Amino acid sequence: QVQLVESGGGLVQAGGSLRLSCAASGRTFSSYTMGWFRQAPGTEREFVAAISWTGSSTYYADSVKGRFTISRDKAKNTVYLQMNSLKPEDTAVYYCARYTGGGIYYASSYGYWGQGTQVTVSS
């Protein structure tokens, strides 16, 4: 059974940084592309970033490119999202997810999700 547990969210001022972590269970973790999504109240869940199972390919939403960095540590079964230069519009619940097939930018392509961690950026 796959379990994903996010941590690292919190309240930060605009311009600040946070690092989110996603700890995954399951010995096949390293074989899958992993992604981060976010959802603000009243909006659709949106793609933030993804990383291939090798770690050699990364993908970012235009809104976070140059500010966020996704990485993974296979030995720790953990995926990270380093978020710098945070803006109030980055405020959302952030979810970690495991890719199961389809377009990499679509939430429907991820079959396993964590419970989410709240990120709030004050102006």
Backbone as JSON Lines, residues from 0, in Angstrom:
{"i":0,"aa":"Q","n":[0.85,-1.2,0.0],"ca":[0.0,0.0,0.0],"c":[0.88,1.24,0.0]}
{"i":1,"aa":"V","n":[0.51,2.19,-0.82],"ca":[1.29,3.43,-0.93],"c":[0.75,4.45,0.04]}
{"i":2,"aa":"Q","n":[1.65,5.03,0.82],"ca":[1.27,6.14,1.7],"c":[2.21,7.3,1.46]}
{"i":3,"aa":"L","n":[1.63,8.48,1.36],"ca":[2.4,9.7,1.16],"c":[2.07,10.67,2.28]}
{"i":4,"aa":"V","n":[3.07,11.18,2.95],"ca":[2.85,12.08,4.08],"c":[3.67,13.35,3.87]}
{"i":5,"aa":"E","n":[2.96,14.47,3.72],"ca":[3.63,15.76,3.53],"c":[3.9,16.43,4.86]}
{"i":6,"aa":"S","n":[4.91,17.26,4.88],"ca":[5.22,18.07,6.04],"c":[5.99,19.3,5.58]}
{"i":7,"aa":"G","n":[6.15,20.27,6.49],"ca":[6.95,21.44,6.19],"c":[6.17,22.7,5.89]}
{"i":8,"aa":"G","n":[4.86,22.59,5.83],"ca":[4.07,23.78,5.57],"c":[4.07,24.73,6.77]}
{"i":9,"aa":"G","n":[3.49,25.9,6.56],"ca":[3.43,26.87,7.65],"c":[3.12,28.26,7.15]}
{"i":10,"aa":"L","n":[3.31,29.22,8.04],"ca":[3.05,30.62,7.74],"c":[4.39,31.32,7.52]}
{"i":11,"aa":"V","n":[4.5,32.05,6.42],"ca":[5.74,32.75,6.09],"c":[5.4,34.08,5.45]}
{"i":12,"aa":"Q","n":[6.28,35.04,5.62],"ca":[6.06,36.34,4.98],"c":[6.45,36.28,3.51]}
{"i":13,"aa":"A","n":[5.87,37.17,2.74],"ca":[6.22,37.26,1.33],"c":[7.72,37.47,1.19]}
{"i":14,"aa":"G","n":[8.3,36.76,0.23],"ca":[9.73,36.81,0.03],"c":[10.49,35.73,0.77]}
{"i":15,"aa":"G","n":[9.81,35.06,1.67],"ca":[10.45,34.01,2.47],"c":[10.51,32.68,1.76]}
{"i":16,"aa":"S","n":[10.98,31.67,2.5],"ca":[11.17,30.34,1.93],"c":[10.6,29.27,2.84]}
{"i":17,"aa":"L","n":[10.21,28.17,2.23],"ca":[9.8,26.97,2.94],"c":[10.28,25.77,2.14]}
{"i":18,"aa":"R","n":[10.52,24.66,2.85],"ca":[10.8,23.41,2.16],"c":[9.79,22.36,2.59]}
{"i":19,"aa":"L","n":[9.06,21.87,1.63],"ca":[8.09,20.81,1.88],"c":[8.75,19.46,1.66]}
{"i":20,"aa":"S","n":[8.33,18.49,2.45],"ca":[8.81,17.13,2.31],"c":[7.63,16.2,2.1]}
{"i":21,"aa":"C","n":[7.86,15.14,1.37],"ca":[6.85,14.11,1.15],"c":[7.52,12.76,1.37]}
{"i":22,"aa":"A","n":[7.17,12.13,2.47],"ca":[7.73,10.82,2.78],"c":[6.81,9.74,2.24]}
{"i":23,"aa":"A","n":[7.38,8.83,1.47],"ca":[6.59,7.79,0.81],"c":[6.92,6.42,1.36]}
{"i":24,"aa":"S","n":[5.91,5.6,1.48],"ca":[6.11,4.2,1.85],"c":[6.04,3.35,0.6]}
{"i":25,"aa":"G","n":[6.53,2.16,0.67],"ca":[6.48,1.28,-0.49],"c":[7.83,1.17,-1.15]}
{"i":26,"aa":"R","n":[8.27,-0.04,-1.38],"ca":[9.62,-0.26,-1.91],"c":[9.77,0.12,-3.35]}
{"i":27,"aa":"T","n":[8.65,0.44,-4.06],"ca":[8.75,0.83,-5.46],"c":[8.74,2.33,-5.64]}
{"i":28,"aa":"F","n":[8.87,3.08,-4.55],"ca":[8.82,4.54,-4.63],"c":[9.78,5.07,-5.67]}
{"i":29,"aa":"S","n":[10.98,4.54,-5.7],"ca":[12.01,5.1,-6.57],"c":[11.73,4.87,-8.04]}
{"i":30,"aa":"S","n":[10.74,4.06,-8.37],"ca":[10.45,3.75,-9.77],"c":[9.4,4.66,-10.38]}
{"i":31,"aa":"Y","n":[8.91,5.63,-9.63],"ca":[7.81,6.44,-10.11],"c":[8.13,7.93,-10.16]}
{"i":32,"aa":"T","n":[7.55,8.56,-11.17],"ca":[7.53,10.01,-11.21],"c":[6.64,10.51,-10.07]}
{"i":33,"aa":"M","n":[7.08,11.58,-9.42],"ca":[6.34,12.16,-8.31],"c":[6.03,13.62,-8.61]}
{"i":34,"aa":"G","n":[4.93,14.09,-8.08],"ca":[4.53,15.47,-8.35],"c":[4.04,16.19,-7.12]}
{"i":35,"aa":"W","n":[4.03,17.51,-7.23],"ca":[3.42,18.38,-6.23],"c":[2.3,19.19,-6.91]}
{"i":36,"aa":"F","n":[1.19,19.26,-6.23],"ca":[0.06,20.07,-6.67],"c":[-0.33,20.99,-5.53]}
{"i":37,"aa":"R","n":[-1.15,21.97,-5.84],"ca":[-1.67,22.84,-4.78],"c":[-3.11,23.22,-5.1]}
{"i":38,"aa":"Q","n":[-3.81,23.56,-4.02],"ca":[-5.22,23.93,-4.18],"c":[-5.56,25.02,-3.17]}
{"i":39,"aa":"A","n":[-5.98,26.16,-3.7],"ca":[-6.45,27.26,-2.88],"c":[-7.97,27.15,-2.77]}
{"i":40,"aa":"P","n":[-8.56,27.74,-1.73],"ca":[-10.02,27.64,-1.56],"c":[-10.77,28.13,-2.79]}
{"i":41,"aa":"G","n":[-11.74,27.34,-3.22],"ca":[-12.56,27.72,-4.35],"c":[-11.92,27.57,-5.71]}
{"i":42,"aa":"T","n":[-10.76,26.92,-5.76],"ca":[-10.08,26.74,-7.04],"c":[-9.83,25.26,-7.31]}
{"i":43,"aa":"E","n":[-9.48,24.96,-8.56],"ca":[-9.11,23.6,-8.94],"c":[-7.71,23.29,-8.42]}
{"i":44,"aa":"R","n":[-7.47,22.02,-8.2],"ca":[-6.12,21.59,-7.84],"c":[-5.22,21.81,-9.06]}
{"i":45,"aa":"E","n":[-4.08,22.47,-8.84],"ca":[-3.22,22.8,-9.97],"c":[-1.82,22.22,-9.82]}
{"i":46,"aa":"F","n":[-1.25,21.9,-10.95],"ca":[0.1,21.34,-11.01],"c":[1.11,22.38,-10.56]}
{"i":47,"aa":"V","n":[2.1,21.93,-9.78],"ca":[3.18,22.81,-9.35],"c":[4.52,22.32,-9.94]}
{"i":48,"aa":"A","n":[4.84,21.05,-9.7],"ca":[6.13,20.53,-10.16],"c":[6.09,19.01,-10.16]}
{"i":49,"aa":"A","n":[6.97,18.4,-10.95],"ca":[7.11,16.95,-10.98],"c":[8.56,16.6,-11.24]}
{"i":50,"aa":"I","n":[8.91,15.38,-10.83],"ca":[10.28,14.9,-11.03],"c":[10.22,13.46,-11.49]}
{"i":51,"aa":"S","n":[11.02,13.11,-12.49],"ca":[11.02,11.76,-13.02],"c":[11.6,10.78,-12.0]}
{"i":52,"aa":"W","n":[11.4,9.48,-12.28],"ca":[11.85,8.49,-11.3],"c":[13.37,8.48,-11.19]}
{"i":53,"aa":"T","n":[14.07,8.9,-12.24],"ca":[15.52,8.95,-12.17],"c":[16.01,10.24,-11.51]}
{"i":54,"aa":"G","n":[15.12,11.23,-11.47],"ca":[15.52,12.54,-10.96],"c":[16.16,13.42,-12.01]}
{"i":55,"aa":"S","n":[16.32,12.89,-13.21],"ca":[17.03,13.63,-14.25],"c":[16.15,14.64,-14.98]}
{"i":56,"aa":"S","n":[14.82,14.46,-14.87],"ca":[13.89,15.39,-15.53],"c":[12.98,16.02,-14.5]}
{"i":57,"aa":"T","n":[12.82,17.32,-14.62],"ca":[11.91,18.05,-13.74],"c":[10.99,18.92,-14.58]}
{"i":58,"aa":"Y","n":[9.82,19.19,-14.03],"ca":[8.8,19.94,-14.73],"c":[8.2,20.94,-13.75]}
{"i":59,"aa":"Y","n":[7.92,22.14,-14.24],"ca":[7.4,23.18,-13.36],"c":[6.26,23.94,-14.04]}
{"i":60,"aa":"A","n":[5.33,24.4,-13.22],"ca":[4.33,25.34,-13.7],"c":[5.03,26.68,-13.94]}
{"i":61,"aa":"D","n":[4.56,27.41,-14.91],"ca":[5.17,28.7,-15.23],"c":[5.16,29.64,-14.03]}
{"i":62,"aa":"S","n":[4.14,29.52,-13.2],"ca":[3.98,30.43,-12.08],"c":[5.04,30.24,-10.99]}
{"i":63,"aa":"V","n":[5.72,29.09,-10.99],"ca":[6.71,28.82,-9.95],"c":[8.11,28.64,-10.51]}
{"i":64,"aa":"K","n":[8.24,28.62,-11.81],"ca":[9.54,28.39,-12.44],"c":[10.53,29.46,-11.99]}
{"i":65,"aa":"G","n":[11.71,29.01,-11.59],"ca":[12.74,29.93,-11.12],"c":[12.66,30.23,-9.64]}
{"i":66,"aa":"R","n":[11.56,29.86,-9.0],"ca":[11.4,30.09,-7.56],"c":[11.34,28.78,-6.76]}
{"i":67,"aa":"F","n":[10.75,27.75,-7.34],"ca":[10.59,26.46,-6.68],"c":[11.53,25.43,-7.3]}
{"i":68,"aa":"T","n":[11.99,24.51,-6.47],"ca":[12.84,23.42,-6.94],"c":[12.36,22.1,-6.36]}
{"i":69,"aa":"I","n":[12.11,21.13,-7.23],"ca":[11.71,19.8,-6.78],"c":[12.93,18.89,-6.81]}
{"i":70,"aa":"S","n":[13.02,18.01,-5.83],"ca":[14.14,17.06,-5.78],"c":[13.66,15.8,-5.07]}
{"i":71,"aa":"R","n":[14.49,14.76,-5.14],"ca":[14.12,13.52,-4.47],"c":[15.36,12.86,-3.91]}
{"i":72,"aa":"D","n":[15.14,12.15,-2.82],"ca":[16.2,11.36,-2.18],"c":[15.69,9.93,-2.12]}
{"i":73,"aa":"K","n":[16.17,9.09,-3.03],"ca":[15.66,7.73,-3.1],"c":[15.99,6.94,-1.84]}
{"i":74,"aa":"A","n":[17.12,7.19,-1.27],"ca":[17.52,6.45,-0.06],"c":[16.56,6.73,1.1]}
{"i":75,"aa":"K","n":[15.99,7.94,1.11],"ca":[15.06,8.31,2.17],"c":[13.61,8.2,1.74]}
{"i":76,"aa":"N","n":[13.36,7.76,0.5],"ca":[11.99,7.68,-0.01],"c":[11.25,9.0,0.18]}
{"i":77,"aa":"T","n":[11.92,10.08,-0.12],"ca":[11.36,11.39,0.13],"c":[11.53,12.3,-1.08]}
{"i":78,"aa":"V","n":[10.48,13.09,-1.33],"ca":[10.5,14.11,-2.37],"c":[10.38,15.46,-1.67]}
{"i":79,"aa":"Y","n":[11.11,16.43,-2.19],"ca":[11.14,17.76,-1.58],"c":[10.64,18.82,-2.56]}
{"i":80,"aa":"L","n":[10.12,19.9,-2.0],"ca":[9.79,21.07,-2.8],"c":[10.35,22.28,-2.06]}
{"i":81,"aa":"Q","n":[11.45,22.8,-2.56],"ca":[12.04,24.01,-2.01],"c":[11.36,25.21,-2.64]}
{"i":82,"aa":"M","n":[10.77,26.05,-1.8],"ca":[10.01,27.19,-2.29],"c":[10.67,28.48,-1.81]}
{"i":83,"aa":"N","n":[11.16,29.26,-2.74],"ca":[11.8,30.53,-2.43],"c":[11.0,31.69,-3.01]}
{"i":84,"aa":"S","n":[11.31,32.88,-2.53],"ca":[10.62,34.1,-3.02],"c":[9.11,33.91,-3.04]}
{"i":85,"aa":"L","n":[8.58,33.43,-1.94],"ca":[7.15,33.12,-1.87],"c":[6.31,34.38,-1.98]}
{"i":86,"aa":"K","n":[5.16,34.21,-2.62],"ca":[4.21,35.29,-2.84],"c":[2.88,34.93,-2.18]}
{"i":87,"aa":"P","n":[2.07,35.94,-1.85],"ca":[0.75,35.64,-1.27],"c":[-0.07,34.69,-2.14]}
{"i":88,"aa":"E","n":[0.07,34.79,-3.45],"ca":[-0.69,33.91,-4.35],"c":[-0.21,32.46,-4.32]}
{"i":89,"aa":"D","n":[0.87,32.18,-3.61],"ca":[1.3,30.79,-3.43],"c":[0.55,30.12,-2.28]}
{"i":90,"aa":"T","n":[-0.25,30.88,-1.56],"ca":[-1.03,30.33,-0.45],"c":[-1.99,29.25,-0.94]}
{"i":91,"aa":"A","n":[-1.88,28.07,-0.35],"ca":[-2.71,26.93,-0.77],"c":[-2.37,25.73,0.11]}
{"i":92,"aa":"V","n":[-3.16,24.68,-0.04],"ca":[-2.78,23.39,0.51],"c":[-1.96,22.7,-0.57]}
{"i":93,"aa":"Y","n":[-0.8,22.2,-0.18],"ca":[0.11,21.55,-1.12],"c":[0.05,20.04,-0.92]}
{"i":94,"aa":"Y","n":[-0.1,19.34,-2.06],"ca":[-0.24,17.89,-2.04],"c":[0.91,17.24,-2.82]}
{"i":95,"aa":"C","n":[1.36,16.14,-2.27],"ca":[2.31,15.29,-2.94],"c":[1.52,14.15,-3.6]}
{"i":96,"aa":"A","n":[1.97,13.7,-4.77],"ca":[1.24,12.65,-5.46],"c":[2.17,11.77,-6.27]}
{"i":97,"aa":"R","n":[1.77,10.53,-6.45],"ca":[2.53,9.59,-7.27],"c":[1.86,9.43,-8.62]}
{"i":98,"aa":"Y","n":[2.66,9.62,-9.67],"ca":[2.18,9.53,-11.04],"c":[1.82,8.09,-11.4]}
{"i":99,"aa":"T","n":[0.65,7.93,-12.07],"ca":[0.25,6.58,-12.48],"c":[-0.03,6.46,-13.97]}
{"i":100,"aa":"G","n":[0.06,7.58,-14.7],"ca":[-0.11,7.48,-16.15],"c":[-0.93,8.62,-16.7]}
{"i":101,"aa":"G","n":[-0.59,9.08,-17.92],"ca":[-1.3,10.16,-18.56],"c":[-0.44,11.42,-18.62]}
{"i":102,"aa":"G","n":[-1.07,12.55,-18.91],"ca":[-0.34,13.8,-18.97],"c":[0.2,14.21,-17.63]}
{"i":103,"aa":"I","n":[1.47,14.56,-17.58],"ca":[2.14,14.77,-16.3],"c":[1.64,16.0,-15.57]}
{"i":104,"aa":"Y","n":[0.99,16.92,-16.28],"ca":[0.53,18.15,-15.67],"c":[-0.89,18.05,-15.1]}
{"i":105,"aa":"Y","n":[-1.52,16.89,-15.26],"ca":[-2.91,16.75,-14.88],"c":[-3.07,15.94,-13.59]}
{"i":106,"aa":"A","n":[-3.91,16.45,-12.69],"ca":[-4.14,15.77,-11.42],"c":[-4.7,14.36,-11.62]}
{"i":107,"aa":"S","n":[-5.46,14.18,-12.68],"ca":[-6.06,12.86,-12.95],"c":[-5.02,11.8,-13.31]}
{"i":108,"aa":"S","n":[-3.8,12.22,-13.58],"ca":[-2.72,11.28,-13.93],"c":[-1.98,10.75,-12.71]}
{"i":109,"aa":"Y","n":[-2.41,11.17,-11.54],"ca":[-1.76,10.76,-10.29],"c":[-2.77,9.96,-9.47]}
{"i":110,"aa":"G","n":[-2.4,8.75,-9.09],"ca":[-3.36,7.87,-8.45],"c":[-3.25,7.8,-6.94]}
{"i":111,"aa":"Y","n":[-2.18,8.34,-6.39],"ca":[-1.97,8.29,-4.94],"c":[-1.63,9.7,-4.46]}
{"i":112,"aa":"W","n":[-2.28,10.07,-3.36],"ca":[-2.15,11.43,-2.85],"c":[-1.89,11.43,-1.35]}
{"i":113,"aa":"G","n":[-1.16,12.43,-0.9],"ca":[-1.02,12.66,0.52],"c":[-2.19,13.48,1.04]}
{"i":114,"aa":"Q","n":[-2.15,13.78,2.31],"ca":[-3.25,14.5,2.95],"c":[-3.13,16.01,2.78]}
{"i":115,"aa":"G","n":[-1.97,16.47,2.37],"ca":[-1.76,17.9,2.13],"c":[-1.16,18.62,3.31]}
{"i":116,"aa":"T","n":[-0.48,19.72,3.02],"ca":[0.08,20.57,4.06],"c":[-0.19,22.02,3.67]}
{"i":117,"aa":"Q","n":[-0.63,22.81,4.64],"ca":[-1.03,24.19,4.37],"c":[0.19,25.1,4.3]}
{"i":118,"aa":"V","n":[0.22,25.91,3.26],"ca":[1.22,26.97,3.12],"c":[0.48,28.29,3.05]}
{"i":119,"aa":"T","n":[0.82,29.2,3.94],"ca":[0.2,30.52,3.96],"c":[1.28,31.59,3.87]}
{"i":120,"aa":"V","n":[1.16,32.45,2.87],"ca":[2.15,33.51,2.67],"c":[1.46,34.85,2.93]}
{"i":121,"aa":"S","n":[1.95,35.55,3.91],"ca":[1.36,36.84,4.26],"c":[2.07,37.97,3.51]}
{"i":122,"aa":"S","n":[1.3,39.02,3.23],"ca":[1.87,40.16,2.47],"c":[2.43,41.2,3.41]}
